[in-house]
């Protein structure tokens, strides 16, 4: 038996309340926090566009629902709030702010999920530092995280016209990224190196990421 400091009824009542309104309280919360920390909203919006495009290609097999995609987009809107502290270890600073700020409308687990997505959107995948979720399997979390990391990576130039068009081909334990322009990777060797590094990170948890 384990102590839990929130009740199912609270989450159900909150979701029922929000269903009567066009505006999600959580969206207002994210927008307010984004404005407070002067986030680059254009860049965040570009990442959200990529999340939508990427998720559409894997959602059926990987069982990503509407709420999964919302959470990914909210994470994109907040992943640079840590710039207000320091650009070094940005992901850690951003995750700390999200984890320790009151987020009206979010359950504790949703807030933890947002913080975790932001904490691990770049650099190595440190399994021993990842949290345990009561309502979310590690398997599902990693799928969300991969979509998020790829969306950020594809927008690293911060200009949508420089973002490559890709097609995703998922399986249960792998993902193939196919570039619509077959010569794009050859022309962008630094990006190819970043993608190879990303594949190595995922190989450490027995997930196969490949690209062509």
CSV table of C-alpha atoms in Angstrom, one decimal:
chain,number,residue,atom,x,y,z
A,1,UNK,CA,0.0,0.0,0.0
A,2,UNK,CA,1.3,3.5,-1.0
A,3,UNK,CA,0.2,6.9,0.0
A,4,UNK,CA,-1.2,9.1,-2.7
A,5,UNK,CA,-1.9,12.8,-2.1
A,6,UNK,CA,-4.5,13.3,-4.8
A,7,UNK,CA,-7.8,11.6,-5.6
A,8,UNK,CA,-9.3,10.3,-8.8
A,9,UNK,CA,-12.5,12.4,-8.2
A,10,UNK,CA,-10.5,15.7,-8.5
A,11,UNK,CA,-9.2,14.8,-11.9
A,12,UNK,CA,-12.5,13.6,-13.2
A,13,UNK,CA,-14.3,16.7,-11.9
A,14,UNK,CA,-11.7,19.0,-13.5
A,15,UNK,CA,-11.9,17.3,-16.9
A,16,UNK,CA,-15.7,17.4,-16.7
A,17,UNK,CA,-15.6,21.1,-15.9
A,18,UNK,CA,-13.2,21.9,-18.8
A,19,UNK,CA,-15.4,20.0,-21.3
A,20,UNK,CA,-18.0,22.8,-20.9
A,21,UNK,CA,-15.6,25.5,-22.1
A,22,UNK,CA,-13.9,26.1,-25.4
A,23,UNK,CA,-10.6,27.2,-23.7
A,24,UNK,CA,-8.7,24.6,-21.8
A,25,UNK,CA,-7.4,26.0,-18.4
A,26,UNK,CA,-4.2,24.2,-19.0
A,27,UNK,CA,-3.6,26.0,-22.3
A,28,UNK,CA,-4.0,29.3,-20.4
A,29,UNK,CA,-1.5,28.1,-17.8
A,30,UNK,CA,1.1,27.3,-20.4
A,31,UNK,CA,0.6,30.6,-22.2
A,32,UNK,CA,0.9,32.6,-19.0
A,33,UNK,CA,4.1,30.8,-18.0
A,34,UNK,CA,5.5,31.2,-21.5
A,35,UNK,CA,4.9,34.9,-21.4
A,36,UNK,CA,6.4,35.3,-18.0
A,37,UNK,CA,9.7,33.8,-19.1
A,38,UNK,CA,9.7,35.6,-22.5
A,39,UNK,CA,9.8,32.3,-24.5
A,40,UNK,CA,10.5,32.5,-28.3
A,41,UNK,CA,6.9,31.7,-29.2
A,42,UNK,CA,7.6,31.5,-32.9
A,43,UNK,CA,10.2,28.8,-32.4
A,44,UNK,CA,7.9,27.0,-30.0
A,45,UNK,CA,5.1,27.1,-32.6
A,46,UNK,CA,7.4,25.7,-35.3
A,47,UNK,CA,8.3,22.8,-33.0
A,48,UNK,CA,4.6,22.3,-32.3
A,49,UNK,CA,4.0,22.0,-36.1
A,50,UNK,CA,6.6,19.4,-36.3
A,51,UNK,CA,5.1,17.5,-33.4
A,52,UNK,CA,1.8,17.4,-35.1
A,53,UNK,CA,3.3,16.2,-38.4
A,54,UNK,CA,5.5,13.5,-36.8
A,55,UNK,CA,2.9,12.3,-34.4
A,56,UNK,CA,0.4,11.8,-37.2
A,57,UNK,CA,2.8,9.3,-38.8
A,58,UNK,CA,3.3,7.2,-35.7
A,59,UNK,CA,0.2,7.7,-33.6
A,60,UNK,CA,-1.7,4.6,-34.9
A,61,UNK,CA,1.0,2.1,-34.2
A,62,UNK,CA,2.3,3.7,-31.1
A,63,UNK,CA,-1.1,4.6,-29.7
A,64,UNK,CA,-0.6,8.2,-29.2
A,65,UNK,CA,-3.8,10.0,-28.2
A,66,UNK,CA,-5.0,13.6,-28.4
A,67,UNK,CA,-3.8,14.3,-24.9
A,68,UNK,CA,-0.4,12.9,-25.6
A,69,UNK,CA,0.0,15.4,-28.5
A,70,UNK,CA,-1.3,18.2,-26.4
A,71,UNK,CA,1.3,17.5,-23.7
A,72,UNK,CA,4.0,17.3,-26.3
A,73,UNK,CA,3.0,20.7,-27.6
A,74,UNK,CA,2.8,22.2,-24.1
A,75,UNK,CA,6.3,20.8,-23.4
A,76,UNK,CA,7.5,22.5,-26.6
A,77,UNK,CA,6.1,25.8,-25.4
A,78,UNK,CA,8.0,25.6,-22.1
A,79,UNK,CA,11.2,23.8,-23.0
A,80,UNK,CA,13.2,27.1,-23.1
A,81,UNK,CA,11.9,28.8,-20.0
A,82,UNK,CA,15.2,28.0,-18.4
A,83,UNK,CA,17.0,30.5,-20.6
A,84,UNK,CA,16.0,33.0,-17.9
A,85,UNK,CA,18.5,31.2,-15.6
A,86,UNK,CA,21.3,30.2,-18.0
A,87,UNK,CA,21.7,28.8,-21.5
A,88,UNK,CA,24.1,26.2,-20.1
A,89,UNK,CA,22.2,23.0,-19.1
A,90,UNK,CA,19.0,24.7,-20.5
A,91,UNK,CA,17.0,21.5,-20.3
A,92,UNK,CA,17.7,21.1,-16.6
A,93,UNK,CA,16.8,24.7,-15.7
A,94,UNK,CA,13.6,24.5,-17.8
A,95,UNK,CA,12.6,21.2,-16.2
A,96,UNK,CA,13.2,22.6,-12.7
A,97,UNK,CA,11.0,25.6,-13.3
A,98,UNK,CA,8.2,23.5,-14.8
A,99,UNK,CA,8.5,21.0,-11.9
A,100,UNK,CA,8.4,23.7,-9.2
A,101,UNK,CA,5.8,26.1,-10.5
A,102,UNK,CA,2.1,26.0,-9.8
A,103,UNK,CA,0.4,24.8,-13.0
A,104,UNK,CA,-3.4,25.3,-12.6
A,105,UNK,CA,-5.4,22.6,-14.4
A,106,UNK,CA,-2.6,20.0,-14.5
A,107,UNK,CA,-2.5,16.9,-12.3
A,108,UNK,CA,0.7,16.2,-10.5
A,109,UNK,CA,1.5,13.4,-12.9
A,110,UNK,CA,0.9,15.6,-15.9
A,111,UNK,CA,3.2,18.2,-14.5
A,112,UNK,CA,5.8,15.5,-13.8
A,113,UNK,CA,5.4,14.3,-17.4
A,114,UNK,CA,5.9,17.8,-18.8
A,115,UNK,CA,9.0,18.3,-16.6
A,116,UNK,CA,10.4,15.0,-17.6
A,117,UNK,CA,9.9,15.5,-21.4
A,118,UNK,CA,11.7,18.8,-21.0
A,119,UNK,CA,14.5,17.4,-18.8
A,120,UNK,CA,15.3,14.7,-21.4
A,121,UNK,CA,14.6,16.5,-24.7
A,122,UNK,CA,18.4,16.7,-25.4
A,123,UNK,CA,21.6,15.0,-24.4
A,124,UNK,CA,21.9,11.5,-23.2
A,125,UNK,CA,19.0,9.3,-22.0
A,126,UNK,CA,19.8,8.7,-18.4
A,127,UNK,CA,17.5,5.9,-17.4
A,128,UNK,CA,18.4,6.0,-13.7
A,129,UNK,CA,17.2,9.7,-13.5
A,130,UNK,CA,13.9,9.1,-15.2
A,131,UNK,CA,10.8,9.1,-12.9
A,132,UNK,CA,8.2,6.4,-12.5
A,133,UNK,CA,4.7,7.2,-13.7
A,134,UNK,CA,1.6,5.7,-12.1
A,135,UNK,CA,-0.6,5.9,-15.3
A,136,UNK,CA,2.0,5.8,-18.0
A,137,UNK,CA,4.4,3.0,-19.0
A,138,UNK,CA,8.0,3.7,-19.6
A,139,UNK,CA,7.5,2.3,-23.1
A,140,UNK,CA,4.9,5.0,-23.9
A,141,UNK,CA,7.0,7.7,-22.3
A,142,UNK,CA,9.9,6.9,-24.5
A,143,UNK,CA,7.8,7.1,-27.6
A,144,UNK,CA,6.5,10.6,-26.6
A,145,UNK,CA,10.1,11.6,-25.8
A,146,UNK,CA,11.4,10.5,-29.2
A,147,UNK,CA,8.7,12.4,-31.1
A,148,UNK,CA,9.6,15.5,-28.9
A,149,UNK,CA,13.4,15.2,-29.4
A,150,UNK,CA,13.0,14.7,-33.2
A,151,UNK,CA,10.7,17.8,-33.4
A,152,UNK,CA,13.3,19.9,-31.6
A,153,UNK,CA,16.2,18.5,-33.6
A,154,UNK,CA,14.4,19.2,-36.9
A,155,UNK,CA,14.0,22.8,-35.9
A,156,UNK,CA,17.4,23.5,-34.5
A,157,UNK,CA,18.1,26.1,-37.2
A,158,UNK,CA,15.0,28.0,-35.9
A,159,UNK,CA,13.9,28.8,-39.4
A,160,UNK,CA,11.0,26.7,-40.8
A,161,UNK,CA,12.2,27.0,-44.4
A,162,UNK,CA,15.4,25.2,-43.4
A,163,UNK,CA,13.5,22.3,-41.8
A,164,UNK,CA,13.7,19.1,-43.9
A,165,UNK,CA,10.6,17.2,-44.9
A,166,UNK,CA,10.7,13.6,-43.5
A,167,UNK,CA,8.6,10.5,-43.5
A,168,UNK,CA,8.5,8.2,-40.4
A,169,UNK,CA,8.2,4.5,-40.6
A,170,UNK,CA,7.7,3.1,-37.1
A,171,UNK,CA,7.7,-0.4,-35.7
A,172,UNK,CA,7.3,-1.5,-32.0
A,173,UNK,CA,11.0,-1.2,-31.3
A,174,UNK,CA,12.4,1.0,-34.2
A,175,UNK,CA,11.9,4.1,-36.2
A,176,UNK,CA,13.2,4.8,-39.7
A,177,UNK,CA,13.4,8.5,-40.8
A,178,UNK,CA,13.3,8.9,-44.5
A,179,UNK,CA,14.2,12.3,-45.9
A,180,UNK,CA,12.1,13.4,-48.9
A,181,UNK,CA,15.1,14.9,-50.5
A,182,UNK,CA,17.6,12.0,-50.8
A,183,UNK,CA,20.5,14.4,-51.0
A,184,UNK,CA,19.5,16.5,-47.9
A,185,UNK,CA,21.7,14.7,-45.4
A,186,UNK,CA,24.7,14.8,-47.7
A,187,UNK,CA,24.3,18.5,-47.9
A,188,UNK,CA,23.9,19.0,-44.2
A,189,UNK,CA,26.7,16.9,-42.6
A,190,UNK,CA,26.4,18.6,-39.2
A,191,UNK,CA,22.8,17.6,-38.9
A,192,UNK,CA,23.6,14.1,-40.1
A,193,UNK,CA,26.2,13.9,-37.2
A,194,UNK,CA,23.6,15.1,-34.7
A,195,UNK,CA,21.2,12.5,-36.0
A,196,UNK,CA,23.8,9.7,-35.7
A,197,UNK,CA,24.5,10.8,-32.1
A,198,UNK,CA,20.7,10.7,-31.4
A,199,UNK,CA,20.6,7.1,-32.8
A,200,UNK,CA,23.4,6.1,-30.5
A,201,UNK,CA,21.5,7.5,-27.5
A,202,UNK,CA,18.5,5.4,-28.4
A,203,UNK,CA,20.6,2.3,-29.0
A,204,UNK,CA,21.6,2.5,-25.3
A,205,UNK,CA,18.0,1.5,-24.4
A,206,UNK,CA,17.6,-1.1,-27.2
A,207,UNK,CA,15.6,1.1,-29.5
A,208,UNK,CA,16.7,1.2,-33.2
A,209,UNK,CA,16.7,4.6,-34.8
A,210,UNK,CA,17.8,4.8,-38.4
A,211,UNK,CA,17.7,7.3,-41.2
A,212,UNK,CA,18.2,7.6,-45.0
